[in-house]
C-alpha cells in the first residue's frame, strides 16, 4: 500500500518596532493522499483528542513570499 502524502507550509514573519525586532514562525501540513492511513487508526483518549483540537491553528490562505505585512505592536 502507498504511503500518505502531505503538503507542508512554513511561514516566517519578521517585524521591527522602535525598540524590538520580532520573528514569528508557523508551519503546518495538510493530508493530500491518505495512502495506508485509510486503514490505520491510532488510539487516543478523548481528553487528548480535545486538547489537540484546541491547538489547531490555521495558516491564513493567500500568503505570498515577500508579501508586506503590517506590524501591530
Short mmCIF file of C-alpha atoms in Angstrom, two decimals:
data_model
loop_
_atom_site.label_atom_id
_atom_site.label_comp_id
_atom_site.label_asym_id
_atom_site.label_seq_id
_atom_site.Cartn_x
_atom_site.Cartn_y
_atom_site.Cartn_z
CA UNK A 1 0.00 0.00 0.00
CA UNK A 2 1.21 3.53 -0.76
CA UNK A 3 2.48 5.99 1.83
CA UNK A 4 0.48 9.03 2.84
CA UNK A 5 1.33 12.29 1.08
CA UNK A 6 1.26 15.65 2.87
CA UNK A 7 1.51 19.23 1.58
CA UNK A 8 3.58 21.27 4.03
CA UNK A 9 3.81 25.03 4.54
CA UNK A 10 6.27 27.07 6.62
CA UNK A 11 5.92 30.78 7.29
CA UNK A 12 8.41 33.21 8.84
CA UNK A 13 7.36 36.78 9.52
CA UNK A 14 9.86 39.36 10.76
CA UNK A 15 8.94 42.75 12.08
CA UNK A 16 10.75 45.71 13.57
CA UNK A 17 9.28 48.17 16.01
CA UNK A 18 11.02 51.17 17.55
CA UNK A 19 12.71 49.13 20.30
CA UNK A 20 12.29 45.47 19.36
CA UNK A 21 12.59 43.08 16.46
CA UNK A 22 10.15 40.16 16.17
CA UNK A 23 10.35 36.80 14.42
CA UNK A 24 7.21 34.68 14.18
CA UNK A 25 7.30 31.15 12.75
CA UNK A 26 4.49 28.79 11.88
CA UNK A 27 4.35 25.52 10.00
CA UNK A 28 1.64 23.08 9.12
CA UNK A 29 0.67 20.24 6.87
CA UNK A 30 -2.41 19.07 5.02
CA UNK A 31 -3.10 15.47 4.10
CA UNK A 32 -3.26 15.25 0.30
CA UNK A 33 -3.42 11.45 -0.10
CA UNK A 34 -4.35 9.04 2.72
CA UNK A 35 -2.43 6.02 1.50
CA UNK A 36 -2.03 3.43 4.28
CA UNK A 37 -3.60 5.83 6.81
CA UNK A 38 -7.01 4.89 5.47
CA UNK A 39 -6.75 1.56 7.31
CA UNK A 40 -4.66 2.72 10.28
CA UNK A 41 -6.23 4.49 13.24
CA UNK A 42 -4.10 5.43 16.24
CA UNK A 43 -5.88 5.01 19.55
CA UNK A 44 -6.04 8.17 21.67
CA UNK A 45 -8.16 9.04 24.62
CA UNK A 46 -10.90 11.67 24.39
CA UNK A 47 -9.14 14.23 26.63
CA UNK A 48 -6.01 14.14 24.49
CA UNK A 49 -8.09 14.48 21.32
CA UNK A 50 -9.92 17.51 22.74
CA UNK A 51 -6.61 19.21 23.65
CA UNK A 52 -5.21 18.60 20.17
CA UNK A 53 -8.34 20.05 18.55
CA UNK A 54 -7.99 23.25 20.61
CA UNK A 55 -4.38 23.70 19.47
CA UNK A 56 -5.23 23.58 15.76
CA UNK A 57 -4.41 26.97 14.30
CA UNK A 58 -4.64 27.61 10.59
CA UNK A 59 -2.10 29.48 8.49
CA UNK A 60 -4.10 32.10 6.55
CA UNK A 61 -4.53 31.27 2.87
CA UNK A 62 -3.18 33.65 0.27
CA UNK A 63 0.19 34.42 1.86
CA UNK A 64 2.87 35.05 -0.75
CA UNK A 65 6.65 35.10 -0.38
CA UNK A 66 7.88 38.66 0.15
CA UNK A 67 4.38 39.96 0.86
CA UNK A 68 4.45 43.05 3.11
CA UNK A 69 2.68 42.76 6.46
CA UNK A 70 1.82 45.48 8.94
CA UNK A 71 3.15 45.05 12.49
CA UNK A 72 0.63 45.98 15.17
CA UNK A 73 2.57 46.36 18.41
#
